Amino acid sequence: MVPVIDLAGLEGLGRAAIAKEIVRASELFGFFQVVNHGVSPNLMNKVRSVSRDFFHLSHEEKSGYAKTPENVQGYGYRNMDSGENKLTLAANDYFYFLIPVSRRREDLWPRNPPEFRETMRQYATEARVLAERLLDVMSEALGLSQTILREKLAGPSGEPVNTIRANFYVPVQSGDDLVALGTHSDPGGITLLLQDDEAPGTQIKINDQWITVQPASNGFCVNVGDQIEILSNGRYKSIEHRGLGDRDRERITIPFFYNPAFESIIAPLDELVDESHPALYAPASYEHYFFNVFMKRGVGAGKQYIQETRV
Ligand SMILES: O=C(O)CCC(=O)C(=O)O
Ligand SMILES: [Fe+2]
């Protein structure tokens, strides 16, 4: 039911047919998986293994890279700060800016394992290319210039915000709830979610039913985020999803977020709005959306974030 889309041939004769699948999935669910997507499986495995190695270090060593109240980047852990930072998971996590490079805090990127930094630098480049190929297809299908979505996300600075996070789910005690990361839609543009092939646990909500995603080998899950729903004036849907822990195993997922620059004003594209198609969402800067809508409610509010911007 949830499509696995083969991107081999996207830039060749296969483009129209592949684009049709991407667009259909984005309209129906806001979710699909991709294979043959151009990011090397070797690099994907390295991203997983350096993350796993980092999480297995002592708490003391990891805390040398900890987030601070003023800075969202760095290593976070369960109950690290009560109340204020509602993004801290019921698990360990780390979070970094990749793009713009000026906001990167590489000092908070682990030195151990030694390949961590170089792996993430390379990943920043390759994942960005994939996200932009998908955005270009989605732009074309709106009947607009191929780069309109990425231009709108980048805004006046010309630089989108790309971040990665790793979610580290420790095994869930029997009797405890499996849901570790509550129901949400991703607030930004588009998310490439690197799965844990051994421990599935991403669930997406389709027609009010929770469906566990079975990770395609060497694939990415692609989640459409709220800002793409807004820019497309509701044509593409952001997907409600959540993250489960596993009773027996650790689970690590590593989302790459391709998000607007904070100062970008996101609103339905002018070309998609006319008298018979009124704008469904009010314009807002991404800074406002992220801090005053998404973070304020905290993870777990499903699609209520975007409902707040409905006109
Ligand atoms: O870990 C998962 O399965 C989902 C992660 C996720 O939705 C996120 O980090 O935004
Ligand atoms: Fe998410």
mmCIF file of C-alpha atoms and ligand atoms in Angstrom:
data_model
loop_
_atom_site.group_PDB
_atom_site.id
_atom_site.type_symbol
_atom_site.label_atom_id
_atom_site.label_comp_id
_atom_site.label_asym_id
_atom_site.label_seq_id
_atom_site.Cartn_x
_atom_site.Cartn_y
_atom_site.Cartn_z
ATOM 1 C CA MET A 1 0.000 0.000 0.000
ATOM 2 C CA VAL A 2 2.800 2.400 0.855
ATOM 3 C CA PRO A 3 4.837 2.700 -2.321
ATOM 4 C CA VAL A 4 8.509 1.892 -2.700
ATOM 5 C CA ILE A 5 9.666 4.014 -5.619
ATOM 6 C CA ASP A 6 12.731 3.107 -7.676
ATOM 7 C CA LEU A 7 14.523 6.318 -8.659
ATOM 8 C CA ALA A 8 16.880 4.732 -11.204
ATOM 9 C CA GLY A 9 16.129 6.538 -14.439
ATOM 10 C CA LEU A 10 14.592 9.621 -12.811
ATOM 11 C CA GLU A 11 16.838 11.908 -14.865
ATOM 12 C CA GLY A 12 16.289 9.877 -18.047
ATOM 13 C CA LEU A 13 13.454 8.377 -20.042
ATOM 14 C CA GLY A 14 11.768 7.102 -16.890
ATOM 15 C CA ARG A 15 11.196 10.585 -15.461
ATOM 16 C CA ALA A 16 7.500 10.997 -16.280
ATOM 17 C CA ALA A 17 6.495 7.611 -14.877
ATOM 18 C CA ILE A 18 8.615 7.923 -11.717
ATOM 19 C CA ALA A 19 7.444 11.491 -11.142
ATOM 20 C CA LYS A 20 3.856 10.292 -11.344
ATOM 21 C CA GLU A 21 4.463 7.841 -8.503
ATOM 22 C CA ILE A 22 6.178 10.456 -6.332
ATOM 23 C CA VAL A 23 3.391 12.944 -6.891
ATOM 24 C CA ARG A 24 0.624 10.434 -6.271
ATOM 25 C CA ALA A 25 2.171 9.301 -2.991
ATOM 26 C CA SER A 26 2.743 12.913 -1.907
ATOM 27 C CA GLU A 27 -0.878 13.781 -2.651
ATOM 28 C CA LEU A 28 -2.393 10.703 -1.045
ATOM 29 C CA PHE A 29 -0.216 10.123 2.016
ATOM 30 C CA GLY A 30 2.760 12.467 2.101
ATOM 31 C CA PHE A 31 4.931 9.407 2.508
ATOM 32 C CA PHE A 32 6.842 6.928 0.361
ATOM 33 C CA GLN A 33 10.086 5.012 0.312
ATOM 34 C CA VAL A 34 12.791 5.379 -2.331
ATOM 35 C CA VAL A 35 15.458 2.954 -3.534
ATOM 36 C CA ASN A 36 18.264 3.464 -6.076
ATOM 37 C CA HIS A 37 18.264 7.025 -4.826
ATOM 38 C CA GLY A 38 21.920 7.864 -5.399
ATOM 39 C CA VAL A 39 23.133 7.956 -1.774
ATOM 40 C CA SER A 40 25.596 5.116 -1.509
ATOM 41 C CA PRO A 41 24.557 2.186 0.703
ATOM 42 C CA ASN A 42 28.081 2.172 2.067
ATOM 43 C CA LEU A 43 27.679 5.739 3.304
ATOM 44 C CA MET A 44 24.222 4.974 4.756
ATOM 45 C CA ASN A 45 25.715 2.086 6.707
ATOM 46 C CA LYS A 46 28.525 4.285 7.942
ATOM 47 C CA VAL A 47 26.070 6.924 9.149
ATOM 48 C CA ARG A 48 24.276 4.200 11.092
ATOM 49 C CA SER A 49 27.451 2.673 12.491
ATOM 50 C CA VAL A 50 29.115 5.920 13.636
ATOM 51 C CA SER A 51 25.845 6.873 15.316
ATOM 52 C CA ARG A 52 25.569 3.523 17.055
ATOM 53 C CA ASP A 53 29.203 3.698 18.162
ATOM 54 C CA PHE A 54 28.672 7.169 19.562
ATOM 55 C CA PHE A 55 25.587 6.170 21.546
ATOM 56 C CA HIS A 56 27.513 3.251 23.019
ATOM 57 C CA LEU A 57 30.129 5.549 24.576
ATOM 58 C CA SER A 58 29.923 6.295 28.282
ATOM 59 C CA HIS A 59 27.439 8.913 29.380
ATOM 60 C CA GLU A 60 30.365 10.957 30.632
ATOM 61 C CA GLU A 61 32.100 11.030 27.269
ATOM 62 C CA LYS A 62 28.893 11.813 25.363
ATOM 63 C CA SER A 63 28.059 14.635 27.762
ATOM 64 C CA GLY A 64 31.133 16.465 26.520
ATOM 65 C CA TYR A 65 29.031 17.192 23.405
ATOM 66 C CA ALA A 66 25.819 18.058 25.238
ATOM 67 C CA LYS A 67 23.186 20.546 24.184
ATOM 68 C CA THR A 68 22.864 23.644 26.273
ATOM 69 C CA PRO A 69 19.678 25.589 26.952
ATOM 70 C CA GLU A 70 20.782 28.285 24.444
ATOM 71 C CA ASN A 71 21.777 25.843 21.743
ATOM 72 C CA VAL A 72 19.652 23.108 20.242
ATOM 73 C CA GLN A 73 22.689 21.427 18.678
ATOM 74 C CA GLY A 74 24.495 18.629 20.433
ATOM 75 C CA TYR A 75 23.777 15.533 22.435
ATOM 76 C CA GLY A 76 20.559 15.232 24.405
ATOM 77 C CA TYR A 77 19.166 12.583 26.652
ATOM 78 C CA ARG A 78 16.074 11.530 28.487
ATOM 79 C CA ASN A 79 14.813 14.080 31.005
ATOM 80 C CA MET A 80 17.783 16.285 30.249
ATOM 81 C CA ASP A 81 15.760 19.392 30.826
ATOM 82 C CA SER A 82 12.287 19.368 32.192
ATOM 83 C CA GLY A 83 9.490 21.206 30.504
ATOM 84 C CA GLU A 84 11.174 23.795 28.344
ATOM 85 C CA ASN A 85 12.790 21.686 25.662
ATOM 86 C CA LYS A 86 9.900 19.506 24.665
ATOM 87 C CA LEU A 87 11.813 18.136 21.716
ATOM 88 C CA THR A 88 14.039 16.051 23.961
ATOM 89 C CA LEU A 89 12.960 12.514 23.327
ATOM 90 C CA ALA A 90 12.106 9.689 25.619
ATOM 91 C CA ALA A 91 15.389 8.354 24.357
ATOM 92 C CA ASN A 92 18.828 9.735 23.625
ATOM 93 C CA ASP A 93 19.393 11.832 20.582
ATOM 94 C CA TYR A 94 21.778 14.166 18.881
ATOM 95 C CA PHE A 95 20.949 17.023 16.607
ATOM 96 C CA TYR A 96 23.118 19.098 14.263
ATOM 97 C CA PHE A 97 22.904 21.795 11.640
ATOM 98 C CA LEU A 98 24.568 20.816 8.376
ATOM 99 C CA ILE A 99 23.524 23.705 6.125
ATOM 100 C CA PRO A 100 24.067 26.599 6.351
ATOM 101 C CA VAL A 101 27.662 25.798 7.185
ATOM 102 C CA SER A 102 27.854 29.079 9.126
ATOM 103 C CA ARG A 103 25.534 27.564 11.755
ATOM 104 C CA ARG A 104 27.357 24.271 12.071
ATOM 105 C CA ARG A 105 28.834 23.622 15.473
ATOM 106 C CA GLU A 106 31.322 20.965 14.504
ATOM 107 C CA ASP A 107 32.828 21.270 17.965
ATOM 108 C CA LEU A 108 29.683 19.461 19.144
ATOM 109 C CA TRP A 109 30.118 16.678 16.595
ATOM 110 C CA PRO A 110 31.777 13.694 18.269
ATOM 111 C CA ARG A 111 35.487 13.016 17.779
ATOM 112 C CA ASN A 112 34.820 9.447 18.723
ATOM 113 C CA PRO A 113 34.355 7.355 16.643
ATOM 114 C CA PRO A 114 37.082 9.066 14.600
ATOM 115 C CA GLU A 115 35.174 8.778 11.288
ATOM 116 C CA PHE A 116 32.081 10.514 12.703
ATOM 117 C CA ARG A 117 32.736 14.014 11.395
ATOM 118 C CA GLU A 118 33.906 13.073 7.918
ATOM 119 C CA THR A 119 30.987 10.666 7.521
ATOM 120 C CA MET A 120 28.452 13.355 8.405
ATOM 121 C CA ARG A 121 30.090 15.932 6.145
ATOM 122 C CA GLN A 122 29.799 13.588 3.218
ATOM 123 C CA TYR A 123 26.267 12.644 4.180
ATOM 124 C CA ALA A 124 25.271 16.328 4.288
ATOM 125 C CA THR A 125 26.255 16.642 0.628
ATOM 126 C CA GLU A 126 24.685 13.452 -0.696
ATOM 127 C CA ALA A 127 21.407 13.668 1.218
ATOM 128 C CA ARG A 128 20.935 17.259 0.091
ATOM 129 C CA VAL A 129 21.212 16.250 -3.553
ATOM 130 C CA LEU A 130 18.541 13.584 -3.112
ATOM 131 C CA ALA A 131 16.164 15.930 -1.284
ATOM 132 C CA GLU A 132 16.511 18.501 -4.067
ATOM 133 C CA ARG A 133 15.868 15.943 -6.806
ATOM 134 C CA LEU A 134 12.591 15.065 -5.087
ATOM 135 C CA LEU A 135 11.632 18.705 -4.527
ATOM 136 C CA ASP A 136 12.275 19.424 -8.202
ATOM 137 C CA VAL A 137 9.883 16.665 -9.259
ATOM 138 C CA MET A 138 7.242 17.978 -6.880
ATOM 139 C CA SER A 139 7.725 21.521 -8.235
ATOM 140 C CA GLU A 140 7.369 20.449 -11.860
ATOM 141 C CA ALA A 141 4.159 18.611 -11.068
ATOM 142 C CA LEU A 142 2.660 21.858 -9.797
ATOM 143 C CA GLY A 143 3.170 23.189 -13.332
ATOM 144 C CA LEU A 144 5.803 25.617 -12.066
ATOM 145 C CA SER A 145 9.524 26.142 -12.409
ATOM 146 C CA GLN A 146 11.547 23.107 -11.413
ATOM 147 C CA THR A 147 13.272 24.953 -8.578
ATOM 148 C CA ILE A 148 10.349 26.867 -7.090
ATOM 149 C CA LEU A 149 10.000 24.770 -3.919
ATOM 150 C CA ARG A 150 13.658 24.845 -3.032
ATOM 151 C CA GLU A 151 13.817 28.572 -3.761
ATOM 152 C CA LYS A 152 10.892 29.255 -1.457
ATOM 153 C CA LEU A 153 12.399 27.123 1.286
ATOM 154 C CA ALA A 154 15.749 28.866 0.950
ATOM 155 C CA GLY A 155 14.158 32.325 1.019
ATOM 156 C CA PRO A 156 16.208 35.524 0.662
ATOM 157 C CA SER A 157 19.382 33.984 2.126
ATOM 158 C CA GLY A 158 19.453 31.408 -0.665
ATOM 159 C CA GLU A 159 20.276 28.751 1.933
ATOM 160 C CA PRO A 160 17.809 26.208 3.256
ATOM 161 C CA VAL A 161 18.393 24.746 6.688
ATOM 162 C CA ASN A 162 19.483 21.113 6.566
ATOM 163 C CA THR A 163 19.782 19.258 9.834
ATOM 164 C CA ILE A 164 20.220 15.726 11.015
ATOM 165 C CA ARG A 165 19.003 14.125 14.142
ATOM 166 C CA ALA A 166 19.571 10.659 15.451
ATOM 167 C CA ASN A 167 16.905 9.051 17.577
ATOM 168 C CA PHE A 168 18.308 6.360 19.848
ATOM 169 C CA TYR A 169 15.553 4.208 21.302
ATOM 170 C CA VAL A 170 16.677 2.076 24.184
ATOM 171 C CA PRO A 171 14.772 -1.221 24.634
ATOM 172 C CA VAL A 172 11.324 -0.644 26.097
ATOM 173 C CA GLN A 173 10.632 -2.387 29.423
ATOM 174 C CA SER A 174 7.715 -4.772 29.396
ATOM 175 C CA GLY A 175 4.610 -2.942 30.485
ATOM 176 C CA ASP A 176 5.889 0.406 29.210
ATOM 177 C CA ASP A 177 4.382 2.113 26.195
ATOM 178 C CA LEU A 178 6.197 1.376 22.941
ATOM 179 C CA VAL A 179 5.547 4.883 21.604
ATOM 180 C CA ALA A 180 8.702 6.832 22.377
ATOM 181 C CA LEU A 181 8.340 9.685 19.902
ATOM 182 C CA GLY A 182 4.763 10.926 19.824
ATOM 183 C CA THR A 183 2.486 11.588 16.872
ATOM 184 C CA HIS A 184 3.581 14.542 14.790
ATOM 185 C CA SER A 185 3.989 15.799 11.284
ATOM 186 C CA ASP A 186 7.466 17.057 10.451
ATOM 187 C CA PRO A 187 7.253 20.847 10.627
ATOM 188 C CA GLY A 188 9.699 21.610 7.803
ATOM 189 C CA GLY A 189 10.049 20.835 4.102
ATOM 190 C CA ILE A 190 10.945 17.250 3.374
ATOM 191 C CA THR A 191 12.521 14.543 5.530
ATOM 192 C CA LEU A 192 14.698 11.628 4.466
ATOM 193 C CA LEU A 193 14.431 9.078 7.239
ATOM 194 C CA LEU A 194 17.245 6.581 7.494
ATOM 195 C CA GLN A 195 15.769 3.485 9.070
ATOM 196 C CA ASP A 196 17.095 0.832 11.352
ATOM 197 C CA ASP A 197 16.826 -2.186 9.084
ATOM 198 C CA GLU A 198 16.858 -4.605 12.028
ATOM 199 C CA ALA A 199 14.214 -2.893 14.109
ATOM 200 C CA PRO A 200 11.244 -1.407 12.247
ATOM 201 C CA GLY A 201 9.192 1.008 14.316
ATOM 202 C CA THR A 202 8.225 4.049 12.291
ATOM 203 C CA GLN A 203 4.467 4.171 12.105
ATOM 204 C CA ILE A 204 2.463 6.334 9.743
ATOM 205 C CA LYS A 205 -1.202 7.173 10.024
ATOM 206 C CA ILE A 206 -3.304 6.516 6.966
ATOM 207 C CA ASN A 207 -7.106 6.724 7.147
ATOM 208 C CA ASP A 208 -6.889 6.755 10.937
ATOM 209 C CA GLN A 209 -4.963 3.481 11.008
ATOM 210 C CA TRP A 210 -1.415 3.099 12.251
ATOM 211 C CA ILE A 211 0.788 1.259 9.762
ATOM 212 C CA THR A 212 4.288 0.058 10.651
ATOM 213 C CA VAL A 213 6.701 0.805 7.839
ATOM 214 C CA GLN A 214 8.752 -2.179 6.686
ATOM 215 C CA PRO A 215 12.057 -0.584 5.685
ATOM 216 C CA ALA A 216 13.059 -1.224 2.077
ATOM 217 C CA SER A 217 16.638 -2.475 1.884
ATOM 218 C CA ASN A 218 19.033 0.465 1.428
ATOM 219 C CA GLY A 219 16.038 2.733 1.114
ATOM 220 C CA PHE A 220 14.949 6.021 2.609
ATOM 221 C CA CYS A 221 11.531 6.865 3.928
ATOM 222 C CA VAL A 222 10.451 10.238 2.591
ATOM 223 C CA ASN A 223 8.087 12.313 4.734
ATOM 224 C CA VAL A 224 6.409 15.377 3.297
ATOM 225 C CA GLY A 225 6.534 18.144 5.928
ATOM 226 C CA ASP A 226 4.102 20.919 6.805
ATOM 227 C CA GLN A 227 5.845 23.640 4.766
ATOM 228 C CA ILE A 228 5.389 21.687 1.539
ATOM 229 C CA GLU A 229 1.712 21.220 2.351
ATOM 230 C CA ILE A 230 1.442 24.986 2.864
ATOM 231 C CA LEU A 231 3.432 25.974 -0.263
ATOM 232 C CA SER A 232 1.391 23.583 -2.429
ATOM 233 C CA ASN A 233 -1.817 24.988 -0.898
ATOM 234 C CA GLY A 234 -2.820 21.591 0.381
ATOM 235 C CA ARG A 235 -2.095 19.558 -2.731
ATOM 236 C CA TYR A 236 0.735 17.640 -1.056
ATOM 237 C CA LYS A 237 -0.018 16.381 2.446
ATOM 238 C CA SER A 238 2.275 16.227 5.426
ATOM 239 C CA ILE A 239 2.131 12.811 7.047
ATOM 240 C CA GLU A 240 1.324 12.062 10.677
ATOM 241 C CA HIS A 241 3.790 9.593 12.102
ATOM 242 C CA ARG A 242 5.431 8.407 15.338
ATOM 243 C CA GLY A 243 8.417 6.376 16.501
ATOM 244 C CA LEU A 244 8.244 3.177 18.504
ATOM 245 C CA GLY A 245 10.915 1.536 20.583
ATOM 246 C CA ASP A 246 11.490 -2.197 20.441
ATOM 247 C CA ARG A 247 11.089 -4.566 23.411
ATOM 248 C CA ASP A 248 14.239 -6.550 22.662
ATOM 249 C CA ARG A 249 16.593 -4.346 20.718
ATOM 250 C CA GLU A 250 17.942 -0.865 20.481
ATOM 251 C CA ARG A 251 16.656 1.109 17.571
ATOM 252 C CA ILE A 252 18.355 4.013 15.793
ATOM 253 C CA THR A 253 16.803 6.214 13.146
ATOM 254 C CA ILE A 254 18.580 9.152 11.557
ATOM 255 C CA PRO A 255 16.343 11.704 9.856
ATOM 256 C CA PHE A 256 17.805 14.312 7.501
ATOM 257 C CA PHE A 257 15.589 17.387 7.453
ATOM 258 C CA TYR A 258 15.499 19.751 4.478
ATOM 259 C CA ASN A 259 13.822 22.774 6.017
ATOM 260 C CA PRO A 260 13.254 26.442 5.252
ATOM 261 C CA ALA A 261 15.661 29.111 6.392
ATOM 262 C CA PHE A 262 14.202 30.587 9.572
ATOM 263 C CA GLU A 263 13.517 33.957 7.936
ATOM 264 C CA SER A 264 11.715 32.468 4.921
ATOM 265 C CA ILE A 265 8.080 33.454 4.780
ATOM 266 C CA ILE A 266 6.099 30.409 3.776
ATOM 267 C CA ALA A 267 2.669 30.814 2.188
ATOM 268 C CA PRO A 268 0.724 29.078 -0.570
ATOM 269 C CA LEU A 269 2.476 29.811 -3.889
ATOM 270 C CA ASP A 270 0.828 32.776 -5.678
ATOM 271 C CA GLU A 271 0.470 30.743 -8.851
ATOM 272 C CA LEU A 272 -1.726 28.217 -7.051
ATOM 273 C CA VAL A 273 -4.138 30.727 -5.589
ATOM 274 C CA ASP A 274 -7.071 32.328 -7.390
ATOM 275 C CA GLU A 275 -10.734 33.009 -6.748
ATOM 276 C CA SER A 276 -11.745 29.399 -7.012
ATOM 277 C CA HIS A 277 -8.659 28.202 -5.108
ATOM 278 C CA PRO A 278 -8.319 30.463 -2.084
ATOM 279 C CA ALA A 279 -5.209 30.295 0.065
ATOM 280 C CA LEU A 280 -5.791 27.679 2.757
ATOM 281 C CA TYR A 281 -2.934 28.782 5.039
ATOM 282 C CA ALA A 282 -1.782 32.125 6.401
ATOM 283 C CA PRO A 283 1.785 33.273 5.682
ATOM 284 C CA ALA A 284 4.299 32.805 8.489
ATOM 285 C CA SER A 285 8.038 32.838 8.844
ATOM 286 C CA TYR A 286 9.494 29.423 9.504
ATOM 287 C CA GLU A 287 10.972 30.830 12.676
ATOM 288 C CA HIS A 288 7.488 31.599 13.909
ATOM 289 C CA TYR A 289 6.150 28.231 12.822
ATOM 290 C CA PHE A 290 8.962 26.253 14.368
ATOM 291 C CA PHE A 291 9.217 28.008 17.715
ATOM 292 C CA ASN A 292 5.717 29.351 18.313
ATOM 293 C CA VAL A 293 3.672 26.584 16.779
ATOM 294 C CA PHE A 294 5.654 23.351 16.686
ATOM 295 C CA MET A 295 7.910 23.679 19.725
ATOM 296 C CA LYS A 296 5.223 25.332 21.793
ATOM 297 C CA ARG A 297 2.870 22.403 21.437
ATOM 298 C CA GLY A 298 5.681 19.873 21.636
ATOM 299 C CA VAL A 299 5.939 16.565 19.821
ATOM 300 C CA GLY A 300 2.721 14.598 20.049
ATOM 301 C CA ALA A 301 0.167 17.014 18.641
ATOM 302 C CA GLY A 302 -0.375 15.196 15.337
ATOM 303 C CA LYS A 303 -1.529 17.582 12.632
ATOM 304 C CA GLN A 304 -2.621 20.299 15.024
ATOM 305 C CA TYR A 305 0.463 22.349 14.162
ATOM 306 C CA ILE A 306 -0.623 23.025 10.605
ATOM 307 C CA GLN A 307 -4.258 23.425 11.650
ATOM 308 C CA GLU A 308 -3.187 26.543 13.511
ATOM 309 C CA THR A 309 -2.187 28.215 10.264
ATOM 310 C CA ARG A 310 -5.437 27.424 8.422
ATOM 311 C CA VAL A 311 -7.293 30.534 7.357
HETATM 312 O O1 LIG B 1 12.260 7.210 14.621
HETATM 313 C C1 LIG B 1 11.260 7.159 13.906
HETATM 314 O O2 LIG B 1 10.759 6.090 13.554
HETATM 315 C C2 LIG B 1 10.598 8.427 13.482
HETATM 316 C C3 LIG B 1 11.488 9.629 13.672
HETATM 317 C C4 LIG B 1 10.807 10.912 13.352
HETATM 318 O O3 LIG B 1 9.675 10.959 12.980
HETATM 319 C C5 LIG B 1 11.535 12.186 13.502
HETATM 320 O O4 LIG B 1 12.654 12.187 14.047
HETATM 321 O O5 LIG B 1 10.978 13.229 13.105
HETATM 322 FE FE FE B 2 9.155 12.933 12.197
#
